[in-house]
mmCIF file of C-alpha atoms in Angstrom:
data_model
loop_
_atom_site.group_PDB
_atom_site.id
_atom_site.type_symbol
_atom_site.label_atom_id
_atom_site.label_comp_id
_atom_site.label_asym_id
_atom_site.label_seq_id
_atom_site.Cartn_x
_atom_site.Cartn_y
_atom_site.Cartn_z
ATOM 1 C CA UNK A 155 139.684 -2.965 -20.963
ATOM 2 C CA UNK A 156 139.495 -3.866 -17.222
ATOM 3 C CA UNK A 157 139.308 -7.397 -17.555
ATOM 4 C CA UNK A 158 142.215 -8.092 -19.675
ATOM 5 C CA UNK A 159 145.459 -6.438 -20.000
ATOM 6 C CA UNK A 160 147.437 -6.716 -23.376
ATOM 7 C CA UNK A 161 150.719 -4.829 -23.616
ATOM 8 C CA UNK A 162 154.463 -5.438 -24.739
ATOM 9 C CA UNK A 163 157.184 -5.782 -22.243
ATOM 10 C CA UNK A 164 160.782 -6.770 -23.654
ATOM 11 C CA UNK A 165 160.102 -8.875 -26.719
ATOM 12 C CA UNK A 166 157.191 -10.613 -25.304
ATOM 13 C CA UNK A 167 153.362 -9.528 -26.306
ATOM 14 C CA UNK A 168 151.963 -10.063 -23.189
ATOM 15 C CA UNK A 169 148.256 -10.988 -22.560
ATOM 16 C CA UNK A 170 146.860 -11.163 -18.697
ATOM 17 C CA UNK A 171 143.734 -12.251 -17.880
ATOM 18 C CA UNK A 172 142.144 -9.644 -15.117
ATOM 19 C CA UNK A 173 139.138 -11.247 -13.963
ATOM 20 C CA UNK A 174 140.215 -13.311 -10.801
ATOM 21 C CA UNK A 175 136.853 -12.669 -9.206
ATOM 22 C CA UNK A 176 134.913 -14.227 -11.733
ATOM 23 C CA UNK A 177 137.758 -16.995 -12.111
ATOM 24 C CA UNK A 178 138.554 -15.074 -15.606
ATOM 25 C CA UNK A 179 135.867 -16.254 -17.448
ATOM 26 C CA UNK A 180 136.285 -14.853 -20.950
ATOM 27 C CA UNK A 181 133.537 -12.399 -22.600
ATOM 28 C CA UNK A 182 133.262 -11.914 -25.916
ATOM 29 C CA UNK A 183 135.360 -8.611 -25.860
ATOM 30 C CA UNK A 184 138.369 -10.472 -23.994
ATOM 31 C CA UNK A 185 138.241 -13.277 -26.901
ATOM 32 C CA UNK A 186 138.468 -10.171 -29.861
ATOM 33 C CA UNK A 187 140.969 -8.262 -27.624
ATOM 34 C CA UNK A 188 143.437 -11.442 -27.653
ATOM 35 C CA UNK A 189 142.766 -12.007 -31.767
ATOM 36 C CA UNK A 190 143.690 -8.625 -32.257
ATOM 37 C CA UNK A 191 146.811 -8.602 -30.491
ATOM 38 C CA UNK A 192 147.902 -12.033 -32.208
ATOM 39 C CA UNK A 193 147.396 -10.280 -35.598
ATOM 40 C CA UNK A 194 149.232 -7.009 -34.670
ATOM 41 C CA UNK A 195 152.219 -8.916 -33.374
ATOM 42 C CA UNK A 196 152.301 -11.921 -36.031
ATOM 43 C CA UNK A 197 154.172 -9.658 -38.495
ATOM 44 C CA UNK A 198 155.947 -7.476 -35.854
ATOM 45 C CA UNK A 199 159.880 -8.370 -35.442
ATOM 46 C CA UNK A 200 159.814 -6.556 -31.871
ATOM 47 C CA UNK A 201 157.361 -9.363 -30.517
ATOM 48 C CA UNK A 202 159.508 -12.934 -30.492
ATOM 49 C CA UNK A 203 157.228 -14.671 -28.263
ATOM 50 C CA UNK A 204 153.414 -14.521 -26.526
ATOM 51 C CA UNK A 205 153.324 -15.066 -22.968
ATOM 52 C CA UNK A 206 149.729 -15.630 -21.791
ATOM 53 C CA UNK A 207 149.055 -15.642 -18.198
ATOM 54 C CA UNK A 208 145.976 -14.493 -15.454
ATOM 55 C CA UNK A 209 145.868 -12.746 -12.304
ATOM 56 C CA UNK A 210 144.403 -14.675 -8.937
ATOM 57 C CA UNK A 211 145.561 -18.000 -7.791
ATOM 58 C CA UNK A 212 142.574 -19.892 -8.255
ATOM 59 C CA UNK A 213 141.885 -20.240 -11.693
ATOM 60 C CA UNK A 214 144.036 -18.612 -15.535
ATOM 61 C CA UNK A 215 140.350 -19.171 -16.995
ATOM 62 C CA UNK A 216 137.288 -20.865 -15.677
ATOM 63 C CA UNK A 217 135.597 -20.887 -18.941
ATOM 64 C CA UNK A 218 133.065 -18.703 -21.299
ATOM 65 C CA UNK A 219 131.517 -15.788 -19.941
ATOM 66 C CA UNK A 220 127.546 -17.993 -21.180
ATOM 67 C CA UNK A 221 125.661 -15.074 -19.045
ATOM 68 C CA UNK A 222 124.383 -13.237 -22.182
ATOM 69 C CA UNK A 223 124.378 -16.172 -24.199
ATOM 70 C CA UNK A 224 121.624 -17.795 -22.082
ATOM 71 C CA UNK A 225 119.542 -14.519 -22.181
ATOM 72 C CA UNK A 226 120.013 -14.187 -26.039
ATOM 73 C CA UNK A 227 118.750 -17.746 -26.041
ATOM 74 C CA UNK A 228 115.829 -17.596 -24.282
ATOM 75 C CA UNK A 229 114.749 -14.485 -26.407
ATOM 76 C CA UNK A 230 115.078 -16.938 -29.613
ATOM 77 C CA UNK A 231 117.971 -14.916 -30.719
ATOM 78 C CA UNK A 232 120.353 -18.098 -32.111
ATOM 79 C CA UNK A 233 122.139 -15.859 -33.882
ATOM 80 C CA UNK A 234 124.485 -14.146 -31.189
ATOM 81 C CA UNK A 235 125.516 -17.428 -30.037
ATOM 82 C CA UNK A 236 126.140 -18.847 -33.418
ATOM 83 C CA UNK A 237 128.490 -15.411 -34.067
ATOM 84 C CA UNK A 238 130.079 -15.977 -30.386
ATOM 85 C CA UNK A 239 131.194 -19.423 -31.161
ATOM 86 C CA UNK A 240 132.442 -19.125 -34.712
ATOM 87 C CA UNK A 241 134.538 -15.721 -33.453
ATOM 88 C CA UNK A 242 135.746 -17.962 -30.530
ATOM 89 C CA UNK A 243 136.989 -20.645 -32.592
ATOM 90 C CA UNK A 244 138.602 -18.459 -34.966
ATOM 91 C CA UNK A 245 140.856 -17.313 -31.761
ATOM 92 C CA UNK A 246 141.557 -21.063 -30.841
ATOM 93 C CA UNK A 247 142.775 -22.018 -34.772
ATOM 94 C CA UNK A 248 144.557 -18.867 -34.700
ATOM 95 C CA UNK A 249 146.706 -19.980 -31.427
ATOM 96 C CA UNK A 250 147.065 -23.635 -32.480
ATOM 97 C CA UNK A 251 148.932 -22.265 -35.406
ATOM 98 C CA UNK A 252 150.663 -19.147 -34.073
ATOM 99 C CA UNK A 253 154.058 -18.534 -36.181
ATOM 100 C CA UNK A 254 155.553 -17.669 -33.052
ATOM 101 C CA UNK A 255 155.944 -19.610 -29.199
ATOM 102 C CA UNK A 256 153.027 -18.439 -27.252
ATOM 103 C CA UNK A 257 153.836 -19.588 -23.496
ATOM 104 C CA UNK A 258 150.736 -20.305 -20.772
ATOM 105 C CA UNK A 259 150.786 -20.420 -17.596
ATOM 106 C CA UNK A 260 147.831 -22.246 -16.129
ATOM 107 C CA UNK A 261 147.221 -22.185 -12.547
ATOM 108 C CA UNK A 262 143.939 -23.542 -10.939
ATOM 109 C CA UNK A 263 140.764 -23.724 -13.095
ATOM 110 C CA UNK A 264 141.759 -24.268 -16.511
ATOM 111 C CA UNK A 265 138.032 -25.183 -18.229
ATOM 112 C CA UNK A 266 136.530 -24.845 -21.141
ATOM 113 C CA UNK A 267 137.064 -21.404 -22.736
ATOM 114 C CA UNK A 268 140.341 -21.702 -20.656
ATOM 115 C CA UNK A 269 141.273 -24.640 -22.441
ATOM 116 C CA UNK A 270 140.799 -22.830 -25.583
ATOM 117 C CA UNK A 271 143.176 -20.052 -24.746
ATOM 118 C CA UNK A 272 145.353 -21.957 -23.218
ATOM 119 C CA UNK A 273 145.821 -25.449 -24.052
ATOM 120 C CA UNK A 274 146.987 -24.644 -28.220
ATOM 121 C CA UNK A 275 149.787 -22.813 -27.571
ATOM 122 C CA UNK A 276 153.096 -24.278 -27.952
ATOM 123 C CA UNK A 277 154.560 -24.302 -24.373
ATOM 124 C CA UNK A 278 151.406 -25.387 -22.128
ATOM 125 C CA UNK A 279 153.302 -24.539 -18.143
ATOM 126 C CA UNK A 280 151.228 -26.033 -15.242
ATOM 127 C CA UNK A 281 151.827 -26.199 -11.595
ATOM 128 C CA UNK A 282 150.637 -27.964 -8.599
ATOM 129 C CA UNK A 283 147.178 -25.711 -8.653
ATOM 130 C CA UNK A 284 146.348 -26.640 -12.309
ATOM 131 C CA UNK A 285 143.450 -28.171 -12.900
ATOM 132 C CA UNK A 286 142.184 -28.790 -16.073
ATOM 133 C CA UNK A 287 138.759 -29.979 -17.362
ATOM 134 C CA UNK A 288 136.339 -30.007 -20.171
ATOM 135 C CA UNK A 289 132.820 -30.274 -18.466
ATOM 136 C CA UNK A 290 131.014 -28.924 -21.217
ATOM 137 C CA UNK A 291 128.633 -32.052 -21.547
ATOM 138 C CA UNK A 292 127.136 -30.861 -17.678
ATOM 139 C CA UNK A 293 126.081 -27.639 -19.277
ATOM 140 C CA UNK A 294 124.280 -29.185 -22.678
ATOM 141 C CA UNK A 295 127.122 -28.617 -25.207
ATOM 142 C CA UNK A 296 129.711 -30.657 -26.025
ATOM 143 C CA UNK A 297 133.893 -30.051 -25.293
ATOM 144 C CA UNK A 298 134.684 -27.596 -27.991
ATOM 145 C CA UNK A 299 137.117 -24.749 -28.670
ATOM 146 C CA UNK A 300 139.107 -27.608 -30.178
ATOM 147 C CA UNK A 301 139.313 -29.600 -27.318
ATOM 148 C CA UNK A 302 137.807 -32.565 -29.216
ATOM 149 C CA UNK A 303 141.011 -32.758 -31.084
ATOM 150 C CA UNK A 304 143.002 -32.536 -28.096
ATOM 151 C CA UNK A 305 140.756 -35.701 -26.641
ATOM 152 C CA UNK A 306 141.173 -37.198 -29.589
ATOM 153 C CA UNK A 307 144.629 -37.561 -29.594
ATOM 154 C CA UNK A 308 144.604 -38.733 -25.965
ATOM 155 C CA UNK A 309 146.105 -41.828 -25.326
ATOM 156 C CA UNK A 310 143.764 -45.413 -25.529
ATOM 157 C CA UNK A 311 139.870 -44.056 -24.949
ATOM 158 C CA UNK A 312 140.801 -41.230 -22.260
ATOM 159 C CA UNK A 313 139.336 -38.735 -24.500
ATOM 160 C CA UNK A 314 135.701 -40.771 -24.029
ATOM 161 C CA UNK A 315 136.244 -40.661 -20.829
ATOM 162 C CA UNK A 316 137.231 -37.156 -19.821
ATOM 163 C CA UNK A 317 134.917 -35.686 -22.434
ATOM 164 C CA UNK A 318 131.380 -37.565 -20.846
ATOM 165 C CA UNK A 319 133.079 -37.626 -17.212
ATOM 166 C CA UNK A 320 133.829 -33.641 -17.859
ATOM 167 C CA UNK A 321 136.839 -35.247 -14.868
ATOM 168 C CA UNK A 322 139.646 -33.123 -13.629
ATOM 169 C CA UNK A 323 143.473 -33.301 -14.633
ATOM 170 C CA UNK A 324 145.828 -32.437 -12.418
ATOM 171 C CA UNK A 325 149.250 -31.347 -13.455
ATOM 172 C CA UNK A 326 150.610 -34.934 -14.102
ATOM 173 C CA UNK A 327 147.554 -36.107 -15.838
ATOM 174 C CA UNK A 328 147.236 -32.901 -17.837
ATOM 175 C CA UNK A 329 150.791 -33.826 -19.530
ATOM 176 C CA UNK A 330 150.171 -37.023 -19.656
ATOM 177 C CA UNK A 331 146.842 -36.444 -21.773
ATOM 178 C CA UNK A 332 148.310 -33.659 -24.283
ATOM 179 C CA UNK A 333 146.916 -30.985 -22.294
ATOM 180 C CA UNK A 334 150.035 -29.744 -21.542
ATOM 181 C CA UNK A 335 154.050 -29.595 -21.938
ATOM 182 C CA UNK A 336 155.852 -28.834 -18.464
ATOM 183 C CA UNK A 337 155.201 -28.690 -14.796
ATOM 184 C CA UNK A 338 157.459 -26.096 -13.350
ATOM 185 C CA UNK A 339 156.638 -25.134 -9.273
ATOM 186 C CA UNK A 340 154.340 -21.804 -9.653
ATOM 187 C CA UNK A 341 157.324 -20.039 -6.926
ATOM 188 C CA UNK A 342 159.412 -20.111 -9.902
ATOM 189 C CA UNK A 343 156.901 -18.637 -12.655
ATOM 190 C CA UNK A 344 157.470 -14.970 -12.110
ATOM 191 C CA UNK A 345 160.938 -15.197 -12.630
ATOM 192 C CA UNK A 346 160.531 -17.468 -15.285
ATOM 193 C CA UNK A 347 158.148 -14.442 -17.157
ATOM 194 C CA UNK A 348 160.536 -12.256 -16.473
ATOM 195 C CA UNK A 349 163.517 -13.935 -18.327
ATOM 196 C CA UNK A 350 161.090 -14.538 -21.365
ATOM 197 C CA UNK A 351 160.304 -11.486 -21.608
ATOM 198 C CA UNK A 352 163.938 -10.261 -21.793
ATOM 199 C CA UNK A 353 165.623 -12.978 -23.695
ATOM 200 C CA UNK A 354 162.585 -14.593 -25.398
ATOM 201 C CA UNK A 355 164.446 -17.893 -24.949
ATOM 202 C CA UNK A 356 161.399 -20.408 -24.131
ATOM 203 C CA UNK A 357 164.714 -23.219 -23.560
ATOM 204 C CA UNK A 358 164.792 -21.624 -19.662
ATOM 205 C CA UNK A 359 161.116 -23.620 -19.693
ATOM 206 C CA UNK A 360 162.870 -26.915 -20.186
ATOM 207 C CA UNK A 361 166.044 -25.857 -17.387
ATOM 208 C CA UNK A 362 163.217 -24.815 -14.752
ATOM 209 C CA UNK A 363 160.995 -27.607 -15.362
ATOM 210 C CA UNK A 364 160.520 -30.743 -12.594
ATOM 211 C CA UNK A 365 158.512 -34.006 -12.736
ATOM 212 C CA UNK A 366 155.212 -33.925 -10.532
ATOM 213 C CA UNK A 367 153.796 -36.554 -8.897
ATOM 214 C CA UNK A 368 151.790 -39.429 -10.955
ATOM 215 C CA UNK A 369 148.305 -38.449 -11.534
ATOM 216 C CA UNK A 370 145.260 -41.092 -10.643
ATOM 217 C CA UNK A 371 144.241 -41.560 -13.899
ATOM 218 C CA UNK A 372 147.432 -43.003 -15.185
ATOM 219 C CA UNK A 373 146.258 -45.827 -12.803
ATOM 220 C CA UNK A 374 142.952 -45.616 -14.163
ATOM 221 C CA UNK A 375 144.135 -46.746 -17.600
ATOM 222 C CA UNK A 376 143.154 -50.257 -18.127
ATOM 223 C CA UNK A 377 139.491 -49.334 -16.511
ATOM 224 C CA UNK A 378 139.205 -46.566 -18.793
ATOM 225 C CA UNK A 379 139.897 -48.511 -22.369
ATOM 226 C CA UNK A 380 138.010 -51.411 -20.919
ATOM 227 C CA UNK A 381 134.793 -49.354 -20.122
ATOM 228 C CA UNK A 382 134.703 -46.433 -22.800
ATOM 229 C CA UNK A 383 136.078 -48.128 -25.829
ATOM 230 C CA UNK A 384 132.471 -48.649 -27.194
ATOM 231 C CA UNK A 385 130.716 -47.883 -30.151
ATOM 232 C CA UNK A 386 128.116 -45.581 -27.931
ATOM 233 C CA UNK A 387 127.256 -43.779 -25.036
ATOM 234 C CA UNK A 388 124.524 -47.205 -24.068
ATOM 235 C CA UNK A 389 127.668 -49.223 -24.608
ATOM 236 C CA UNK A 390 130.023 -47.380 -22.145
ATOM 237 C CA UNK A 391 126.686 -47.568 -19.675
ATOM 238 C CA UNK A 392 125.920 -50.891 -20.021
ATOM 239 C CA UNK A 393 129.795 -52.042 -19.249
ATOM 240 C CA UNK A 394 129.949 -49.955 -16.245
ATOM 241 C CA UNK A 395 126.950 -51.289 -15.015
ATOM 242 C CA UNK A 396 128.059 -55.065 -15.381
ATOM 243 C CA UNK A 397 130.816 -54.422 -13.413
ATOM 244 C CA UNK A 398 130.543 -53.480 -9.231
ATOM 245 C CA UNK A 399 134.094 -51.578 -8.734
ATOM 246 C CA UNK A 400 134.348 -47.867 -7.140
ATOM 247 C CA UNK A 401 135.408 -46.770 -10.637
ATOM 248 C CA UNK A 402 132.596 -48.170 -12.432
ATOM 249 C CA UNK A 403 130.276 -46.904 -9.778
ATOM 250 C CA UNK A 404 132.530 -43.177 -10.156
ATOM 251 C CA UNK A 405 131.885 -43.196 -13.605
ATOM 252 C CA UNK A 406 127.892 -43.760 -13.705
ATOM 253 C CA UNK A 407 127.401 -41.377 -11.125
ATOM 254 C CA UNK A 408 129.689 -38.479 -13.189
ATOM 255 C CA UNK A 409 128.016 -39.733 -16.972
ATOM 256 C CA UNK A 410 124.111 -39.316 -14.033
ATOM 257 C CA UNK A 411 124.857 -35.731 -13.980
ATOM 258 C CA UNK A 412 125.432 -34.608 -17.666
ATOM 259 C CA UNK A 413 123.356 -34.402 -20.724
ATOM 260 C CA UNK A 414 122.947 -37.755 -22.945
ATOM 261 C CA UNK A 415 122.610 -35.992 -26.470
ATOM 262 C CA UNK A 416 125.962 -34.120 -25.291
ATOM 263 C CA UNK A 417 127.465 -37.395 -24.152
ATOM 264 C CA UNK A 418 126.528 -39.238 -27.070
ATOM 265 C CA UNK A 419 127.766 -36.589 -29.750
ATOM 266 C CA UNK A 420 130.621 -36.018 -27.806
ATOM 267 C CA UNK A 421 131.456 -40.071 -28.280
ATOM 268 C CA UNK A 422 130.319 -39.715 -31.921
ATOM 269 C CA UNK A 423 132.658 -37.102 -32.926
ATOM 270 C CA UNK A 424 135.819 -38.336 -31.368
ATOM 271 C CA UNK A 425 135.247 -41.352 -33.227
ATOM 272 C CA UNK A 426 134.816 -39.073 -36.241
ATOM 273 C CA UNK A 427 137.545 -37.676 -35.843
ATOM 274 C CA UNK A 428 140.181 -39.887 -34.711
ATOM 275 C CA UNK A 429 142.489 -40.833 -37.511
ATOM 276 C CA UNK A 430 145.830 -39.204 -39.729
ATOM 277 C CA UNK A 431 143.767 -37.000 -41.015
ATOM 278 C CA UNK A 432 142.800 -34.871 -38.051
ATOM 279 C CA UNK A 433 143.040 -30.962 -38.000
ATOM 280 C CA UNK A 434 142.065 -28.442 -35.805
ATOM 281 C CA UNK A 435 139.790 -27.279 -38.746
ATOM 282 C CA UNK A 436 138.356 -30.439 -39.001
ATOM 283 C CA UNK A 437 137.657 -30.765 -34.622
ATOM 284 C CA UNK A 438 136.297 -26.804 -34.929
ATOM 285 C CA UNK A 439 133.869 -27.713 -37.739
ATOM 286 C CA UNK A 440 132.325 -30.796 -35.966
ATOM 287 C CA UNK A 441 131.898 -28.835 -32.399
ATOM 288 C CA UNK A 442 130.466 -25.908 -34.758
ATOM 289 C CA UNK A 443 128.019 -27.859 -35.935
ATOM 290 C CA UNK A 444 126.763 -29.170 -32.424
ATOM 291 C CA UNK A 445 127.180 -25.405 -30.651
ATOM 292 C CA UNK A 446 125.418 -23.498 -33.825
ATOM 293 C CA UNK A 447 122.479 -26.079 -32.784
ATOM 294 C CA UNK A 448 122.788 -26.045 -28.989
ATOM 295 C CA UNK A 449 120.266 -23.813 -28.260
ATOM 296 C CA UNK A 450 117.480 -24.799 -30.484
ATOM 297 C CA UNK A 451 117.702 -28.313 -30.302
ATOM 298 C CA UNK A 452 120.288 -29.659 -27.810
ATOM 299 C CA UNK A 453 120.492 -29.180 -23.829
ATOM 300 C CA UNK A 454 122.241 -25.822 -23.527
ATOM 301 C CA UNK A 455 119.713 -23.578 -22.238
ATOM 302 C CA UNK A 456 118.200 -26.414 -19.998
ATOM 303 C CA UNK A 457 121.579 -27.135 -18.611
ATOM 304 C CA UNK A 458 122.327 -22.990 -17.681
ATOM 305 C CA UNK A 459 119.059 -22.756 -16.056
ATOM 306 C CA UNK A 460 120.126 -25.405 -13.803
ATOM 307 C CA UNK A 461 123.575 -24.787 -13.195
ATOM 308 C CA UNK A 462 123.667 -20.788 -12.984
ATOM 309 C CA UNK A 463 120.197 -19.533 -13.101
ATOM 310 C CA UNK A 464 117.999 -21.495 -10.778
ATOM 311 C CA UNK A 465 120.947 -23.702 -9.349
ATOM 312 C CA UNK A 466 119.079 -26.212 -8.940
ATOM 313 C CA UNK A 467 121.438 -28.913 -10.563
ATOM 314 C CA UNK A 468 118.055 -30.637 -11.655
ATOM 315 C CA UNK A 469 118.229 -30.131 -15.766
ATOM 316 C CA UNK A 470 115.298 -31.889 -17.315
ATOM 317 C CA UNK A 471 117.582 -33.352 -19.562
ATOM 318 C CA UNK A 472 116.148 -34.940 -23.141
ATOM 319 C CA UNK A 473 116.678 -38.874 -23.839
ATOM 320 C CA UNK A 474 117.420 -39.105 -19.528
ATOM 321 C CA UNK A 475 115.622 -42.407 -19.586
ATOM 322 C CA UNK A 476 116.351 -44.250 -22.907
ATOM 323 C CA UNK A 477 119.301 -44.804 -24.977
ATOM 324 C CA UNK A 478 119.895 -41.235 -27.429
ATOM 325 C CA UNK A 479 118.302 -42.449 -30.914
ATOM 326 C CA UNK A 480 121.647 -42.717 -33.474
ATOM 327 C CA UNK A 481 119.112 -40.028 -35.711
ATOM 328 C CA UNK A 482 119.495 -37.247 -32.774
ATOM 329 C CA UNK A 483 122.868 -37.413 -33.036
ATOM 330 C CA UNK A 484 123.516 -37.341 -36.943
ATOM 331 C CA UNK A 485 121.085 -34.277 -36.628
ATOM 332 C CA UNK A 486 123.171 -32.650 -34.123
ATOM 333 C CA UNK A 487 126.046 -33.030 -36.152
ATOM 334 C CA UNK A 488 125.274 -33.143 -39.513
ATOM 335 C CA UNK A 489 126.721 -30.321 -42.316
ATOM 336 C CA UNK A 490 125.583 -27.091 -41.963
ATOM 337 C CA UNK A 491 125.914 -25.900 -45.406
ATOM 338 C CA UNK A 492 126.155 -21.989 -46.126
ATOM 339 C CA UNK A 493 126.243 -21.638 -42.059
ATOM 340 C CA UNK A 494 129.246 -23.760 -41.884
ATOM 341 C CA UNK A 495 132.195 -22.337 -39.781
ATOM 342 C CA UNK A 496 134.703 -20.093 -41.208
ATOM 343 C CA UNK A 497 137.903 -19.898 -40.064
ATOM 344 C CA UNK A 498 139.452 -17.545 -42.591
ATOM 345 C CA UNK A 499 137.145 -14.656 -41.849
ATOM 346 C CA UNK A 500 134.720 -12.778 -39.438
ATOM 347 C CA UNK A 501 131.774 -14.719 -39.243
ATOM 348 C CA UNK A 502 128.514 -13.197 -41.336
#
């Protein structure tokens, strides 16, 4: 396959992301190409380690390939995205519980899909490029591919606030969020590949790693719980708008762009979720639930149209002037019964 190259060097499975011109934005073929080479070399005593990596310097992964899902949608065909998502998911459980390390390296974009390759693993590597983002809500879904347990666990109400913002990390703020392990200087990664892939010791991470530069939300802490610890998306609004500071005024004009029912089910389930009890079973069921609905009844096709079809960045967004009814959301993310997600097989 020409847009992803899966091999063995040393005792490393290797998978490489070969899409730089279209920032390696996964397709459904790259996302069953990568299961199936975590379930050949689970068992197989050759493979010690997965190093997962992409070619091009400005992005590992920019996201979902959502070409053919918008085009299935507007047919009325559900069903292919419903199968798309559930297959993706199964990839991102699959890599959050990995018996074996599986090392990224995530230079540039790292967004969406890209999050949900690379973020589970357990030695996330950024460098001074990374940037790393979950802007799902501008496109009419919410952050998924189990990134609403990774905003979950963020410290204070961060995950509120990245997950309506769809905001940026940079290296610094990436680590300091959960999003990843180590910044180590992208100069050194090719040698650093290269001695995992002969030795398989992941401890040369920790001996090549360095300490980047403070990221501006750190700063942004106190603003952040103050503003986005409400119940709702109309609270977070309404406490921005009492108060005239640039981040306030930031943080309305990000929340202006992106869809309300995404917003306010993206609030809802991190609330849902937050707790000792949290699993990436239980964050993949919840964003199931709003994705396997997206189409028919949330923003997703309205938010494509505007943002890669028509460019027009005008989506004719529902509930854009009123508060999203508590009912929308429950109905977004209520059970889905015999269609719920299943992570232990293919999905029917």
């Amino acid at each position: 396959m020409s847009d992803i190259s899966i091999r063995t060097v040393g005792v490393a499975g290797r998978i490489t992301l070969t899409r730089p011109k279209a920032l390696n934005a996964m397709t459904y073929d790259m996302c069953l190409a990568i299961e199936d080479a975590l379930d050949r070399w689970r068992d197989d005593d050759a493979v010690q380690l997965v190093i997962i990596d992409a070619e091009g310097d400005r992005a590992f992964c920019s996201g979902g390939d959502i070409a053919d899902l918008y085009a299935s949608g507007r047919k009325g065909d559900f069903a292919y995205g419903q199968k798309f998502w559930a297959d993706e998911y199964r990839l991102n459980a699959k890599i959050f519980t990995y018996p074996k390390p599986v090392v990224s390296f995530l230079q540039g974009f790292v967004m969406g899909g890209g999050v949900g390759i690379g973020c589970h693993g357990s030695h996330r590597i950024v460098g001074e490029s990374s940037q790393i983002a979950m802007p799902e809500v501008g496109i009419g879904l919410i952050p998924d591919v189990g990134g609403t347990l990774m905003l979950a666990l963020a410290p204070g109400r961060m995950g509120e606030y990245l997950g309506t913002t769809a905001s940026r990390m940079g290296p610094s703020d990436a680590i300091f969020a959960g999003f990843a392990d180590t910044y180590i200087p992208q100069l050194k990664w090719p040698n650093l590949i290269e001695q995992l892939e002969t030795t398989g010791y992941t401890e040369r991470l920790d001996t090549a790693a360095e300490t980047p530069d403070t990221g501006p939300l750190q700063a942004q802490m106190d603003d952040i719980n103050r503003h986005f610890g409400g119940e709702g998306l109309g609270d977070i609004k309404r406490s921005l708008e009492a108060e005239d500071s640039d981040f306030a005024r930031a943080a309305l004009k990000s929340l202006g762009r992106n869809s309300p029912l995404s917003m306010a089910c993206t609030i809802e389930a991190l609330h849902r979720l937050r707790g000792p009890s949290l699993t990436i079973e239980k964050a993949l069921d919840l964003e199931y639930r709003f994705t396997s609905r997206a189409m028919e009844h949330g923003d997703f096709l309205e938010g494509i149209r505007a943002a890669i079809i028509d460019k027009d960045r005008s989506p004719n967004w529902q509930y854009a002037d009123t508060d999203v009814p508590p009912s929308a959301v429950s109905k977004m993310l209520r059970p889905l019964g015999d269609m719920a997600l299943k992570l232990g097989g293919k999905q029917t």
